[in-house]
Coordinates of C-alpha atoms in Angstrom, one line a residue:
M1 CA 5.5 -21.2 29.6
S2 CA 2.6 -18.9 29.2
S3 CA 0.9 -20.3 32.3
S4 CA 4.1 -19.7 34.3
S5 CA 4.3 -16.1 33.1
G6 CA 0.6 -15.7 33.9
S7 CA 1.2 -16.9 37.4
D8 CA 4.1 -14.5 37.7
R9 CA 1.8 -11.6 36.8
L10 CA -0.8 -12.7 39.3
M11 CA 1.7 -12.9 42.2
P12 CA 2.2 -9.1 42.5
K13 CA -1.5 -8.6 42.4
A14 CA -2.0 -11.1 45.2
S15 CA 0.8 -9.5 47.2
T16 CA -0.8 -6.1 46.7
I17 CA -4.2 -7.3 47.9
N18 CA -2.7 -8.9 51.0
R19 CA -0.9 -5.7 51.8
L20 CA -4.1 -3.7 51.3
Q21 CA -6.0 -6.1 53.6
A22 CA -3.3 -5.8 56.2
S23 CA -3.4 -2.0 56.0
I24 CA -7.2 -2.0 56.3
R25 CA -7.0 -4.3 59.4
A26 CA -4.4 -2.0 61.0
L27 CA -6.7 1.0 60.4
L28 CA -9.9 -0.7 61.3
K29 CA -9.0 -1.8 64.9
P30 CA -8.2 1.7 66.2
L31 CA -11.2 3.1 64.3
I32 CA -13.6 0.6 65.9
A33 CA -12.0 1.2 69.3
C34 CA -12.5 5.0 68.9
L35 CA -16.2 4.5 67.9
V36 CA -16.9 2.2 70.8
I37 CA -15.3 4.6 73.2
A38 CA -17.4 7.4 71.8
G39 CA -20.5 5.3 72.2
L40 CA -19.5 4.5 75.8
V41 CA -19.0 8.2 76.6
K42 CA -22.3 9.1 75.1
M43 CA -24.1 6.3 76.9
A44 CA -22.3 7.1 80.2
S45 CA -23.9 10.6 80.1
L46 CA -27.2 8.9 80.5
G47 CA -26.6 8.1 84.1
E48 CA -28.8 5.1 84.8
Y49 CA -28.7 3.9 81.2
A50 CA -31.4 1.3 81.8
D51 CA -33.9 3.9 82.9
P52 CA -36.0 5.0 79.9
Q53 CA -36.8 8.3 81.6
A54 CA -33.2 9.2 81.9
V55 CA -32.7 8.2 78.3
E56 CA -35.6 10.4 77.2
Q57 CA -34.1 13.4 79.1
W58 CA -30.8 12.8 77.3
L59 CA -32.5 12.6 74.0
T60 CA -34.3 15.9 74.6
A61 CA -31.0 17.5 75.5
Q62 CA -29.3 16.3 72.3
G63 CA -32.0 17.8 70.1
V64 CA -32.2 16.6 66.5
L65 CA -29.1 14.4 66.9
G66 CA -30.5 12.5 69.8
W67 CA -32.0 9.5 68.1
P68 CA -29.2 9.0 65.5
L69 CA -26.7 9.2 68.4
L70 CA -28.7 6.7 70.5
V71 CA -29.1 4.2 67.7
V72 CA -25.5 4.4 66.6
S73 CA -24.2 4.2 70.2
G74 CA -26.5 1.2 70.9
V75 CA -25.2 -0.7 67.8
L76 CA -21.6 0.1 68.7
L77 CA -22.0 -1.1 72.2
M78 CA -23.7 -4.3 71.1
L79 CA -20.7 -4.9 68.9
V80 CA -18.6 -5.4 72.0
G81 CA -21.1 -7.4 74.0
F82 CA -23.5 -4.9 75.5
P83 CA -26.7 -6.7 76.5
R84 CA -29.3 -6.4 73.8
Q85 CA -32.0 -6.9 76.4
I86 CA -31.2 -3.5 77.9
V87 CA -31.6 -1.9 74.5
A88 CA -35.0 -3.6 74.2
F89 CA -35.9 -2.4 77.7
I90 CA -35.0 1.2 76.8
G91 CA -36.8 0.9 73.5
G92 CA -40.0 -0.3 75.2
G93 CA -39.9 2.6 77.6
L94 CA -39.4 5.2 74.9
L95 CA -41.5 3.9 72.0
G96 CA -43.8 1.3 73.4
V97 CA -43.8 -2.4 72.9
T98 CA -44.2 -2.7 69.2
A99 CA -41.9 0.0 68.0
G100 CA -39.4 -0.7 70.8
T101 CA -39.2 -4.3 69.8
L102 CA -38.8 -3.6 66.1
L103 CA -36.1 -0.9 66.7
S104 CA -34.1 -2.9 69.2
T105 CA -34.3 -6.1 67.1
A106 CA -33.1 -4.1 64.0
M107 CA -30.2 -2.6 66.0
A108 CA -29.2 -6.0 67.3
A109 CA -29.4 -7.5 63.8
I110 CA -27.2 -4.6 62.4
A111 CA -24.7 -5.2 65.2
C112 CA -24.7 -8.9 64.5
A113 CA -24.2 -8.4 60.7
T114 CA -21.4 -5.9 61.3
T115 CA -19.5 -8.0 63.7
F116 CA -19.9 -11.0 61.4
M117 CA -18.6 -9.1 58.4
I118 CA -15.6 -7.6 60.3
S119 CA -14.7 -11.0 61.6
R120 CA -15.0 -12.7 58.2
Y121 CA -13.1 -10.2 56.1
F122 CA -10.6 -8.6 58.4
L123 CA -10.1 -10.7 61.5
Q124 CA -10.7 -14.3 60.4
A125 CA -7.1 -15.5 60.8
W126 CA -6.7 -13.8 64.2
V127 CA -10.0 -15.2 65.5
R128 CA -9.1 -18.7 64.5
R129 CA -5.8 -18.4 66.4
R130 CA -7.4 -16.7 69.4
F131 CA -10.4 -19.0 69.8
P132 CA -9.6 -22.4 68.4
G133 CA -11.5 -24.3 71.1
V134 CA -14.7 -22.2 70.6
I135 CA -14.5 -22.6 66.8
A136 CA -13.9 -26.3 67.1
K137 CA -17.2 -26.6 69.1
L138 CA -19.3 -24.1 67.3
H139 CA -18.3 -24.6 63.7
P140 CA -19.6 -28.2 63.4
L141 CA -22.9 -27.0 65.0
L142 CA -23.4 -24.1 62.6
A143 CA -22.0 -25.8 59.4
G144 CA -24.6 -28.6 59.1
K145 CA -27.9 -26.7 59.3
P146 CA -26.9 -23.1 59.8
Y147 CA -30.4 -21.5 59.9
T148 CA -31.8 -24.0 62.4
A149 CA -28.7 -24.2 64.6
T150 CA -28.4 -20.4 64.7
L151 CA -32.1 -20.0 65.6
A152 CA -31.7 -22.5 68.4
I153 CA -28.7 -20.7 69.8
R154 CA -30.4 -17.3 69.8
L155 CA -33.5 -18.7 71.5
L156 CA -31.4 -20.1 74.3
P157 CA -30.3 -17.3 76.7
I158 CA -26.8 -18.8 77.0
G159 CA -23.3 -17.9 75.8
S160 CA -21.9 -14.6 74.6
N161 CA -23.8 -12.9 71.7
A162 CA -20.7 -11.0 70.5
L163 CA -18.4 -14.0 70.7
T164 CA -20.9 -16.1 68.7
N165 CA -21.0 -13.4 66.0
I166 CA -17.2 -13.3 65.9
V167 CA -16.7 -17.0 65.7
A168 CA -19.5 -17.4 63.1
G169 CA -17.7 -14.8 61.0
A170 CA -14.5 -16.8 61.1
S171 CA -16.3 -20.0 60.1
T172 CA -17.7 -20.9 56.7
I173 CA -21.4 -20.4 57.6
K174 CA -23.3 -18.2 55.1
G175 CA -23.9 -14.7 56.4
R176 CA -27.5 -14.4 55.2
A177 CA -28.6 -17.5 57.1
F178 CA -26.8 -16.6 60.2
V179 CA -28.0 -13.0 60.4
S180 CA -31.6 -13.7 59.4
A181 CA -31.9 -16.6 61.9
S182 CA -30.3 -14.4 64.6
A183 CA -32.8 -11.6 64.0
L184 CA -35.7 -14.0 64.3
G185 CA -34.3 -15.6 67.3
Y186 CA -33.8 -12.2 69.0
V187 CA -37.5 -11.4 68.8
P188 CA -38.9 -13.3 71.9
Q189 CA -36.4 -11.8 74.3
M190 CA -36.6 -8.3 72.8
L191 CA -40.4 -8.4 73.0
T192 CA -40.3 -9.6 76.6
F193 CA -37.9 -6.8 77.7
A194 CA -39.7 -4.2 75.7
L195 CA -42.9 -5.1 77.6
M196 CA -40.9 -4.7 80.9
G197 CA -39.4 -1.4 79.7
Q198 CA -42.9 -0.1 79.0
G199 CA -43.3 -0.1 82.8
M200 CA -44.1 -2.9 85.1
E201 CA -46.6 -0.7 86.9
Q202 CA -48.5 -0.1 83.6
M203 CA -48.6 -3.8 82.8
S204 CA -51.6 -5.9 83.7
S205 CA -51.1 -9.3 85.3
W206 CA -51.9 -11.0 82.0
Q207 CA -49.3 -8.9 80.2
I208 CA -46.7 -9.9 82.8
S209 CA -47.8 -13.5 82.5
V210 CA -47.6 -13.4 78.7
S211 CA -44.1 -11.8 78.6
L212 CA -42.7 -14.4 81.0
S213 CA -44.5 -17.3 79.3
L214 CA -43.1 -16.0 75.9
L215 CA -39.6 -16.1 77.3
V216 CA -40.0 -19.6 78.8
C217 CA -41.5 -20.9 75.5
S218 CA -38.7 -19.4 73.4
V219 CA -36.1 -21.2 75.6
L220 CA -38.0 -24.5 75.4
L221 CA -38.3 -24.0 71.6
G222 CA -34.6 -23.4 71.4
A223 CA -33.8 -26.5 73.4
H224 CA -36.2 -28.5 71.2
L225 CA -34.7 -27.2 68.0
Y226 CA -31.2 -28.0 69.3
R227 CA -32.2 -31.6 70.2
W228 CA -33.9 -32.0 66.9
Y229 CA -30.9 -30.7 65.1
Q230 CA -28.5 -33.1 66.8
Q231 CA -30.7 -36.0 65.5
Q232 CA -30.6 -34.9 61.9
P233 CA -28.1 -36.0 59.2
V234 CA -25.7 -33.3 58.1
S235 CA -27.1 -31.3 55.3
T236 CA -27.6 -27.7 54.4
V237 CA -30.9 -25.8 55.0

């Protein structure tokens, strides 16, 4: 009798929580859309957005708000699939290889974590209905050895970065493993494009060779990790 009354007391709470989540989802979608549109408008004012010189002029025109606007706009754009390689290219042109790589990788990791969390806590049911085929293929891959599998996926320049983040959020993979492996897997490509963004004319032949070799090696490493992963028994790492 007491357990029944306890269940009755819990039902209104569960109903309230469900309504609250539905309300948050309803508010979140237009908010994200507005933020992305704002980011697109800001980035559109750059003209040739992949040209670091044009970006630098835009930063100067924005004054003290330049860098915060650029970082926020870049993260928002990557939320919806904007190529992170272009962000690294711009970062390399503005800040040099080291700082450009670090900043662009951090921005990509923030975008990855944000998309993952939104998908997991607000869009999980919708994502599972909308992308059942993708989830059916990707979930078994990520569930067994999440860190290794995610690292392999990030090192291979294939697939949609944003879609991978969304589907991973709708799966049962641990967020910490997914985001940390993603950040590490981003580094080779970000470093390569930051080198290019610094200016091909400023790069020596060995720097060009190193950047291209790094990209090739990262792809080969990703392929090797993927093959190794497929041969392993299912367990958690």
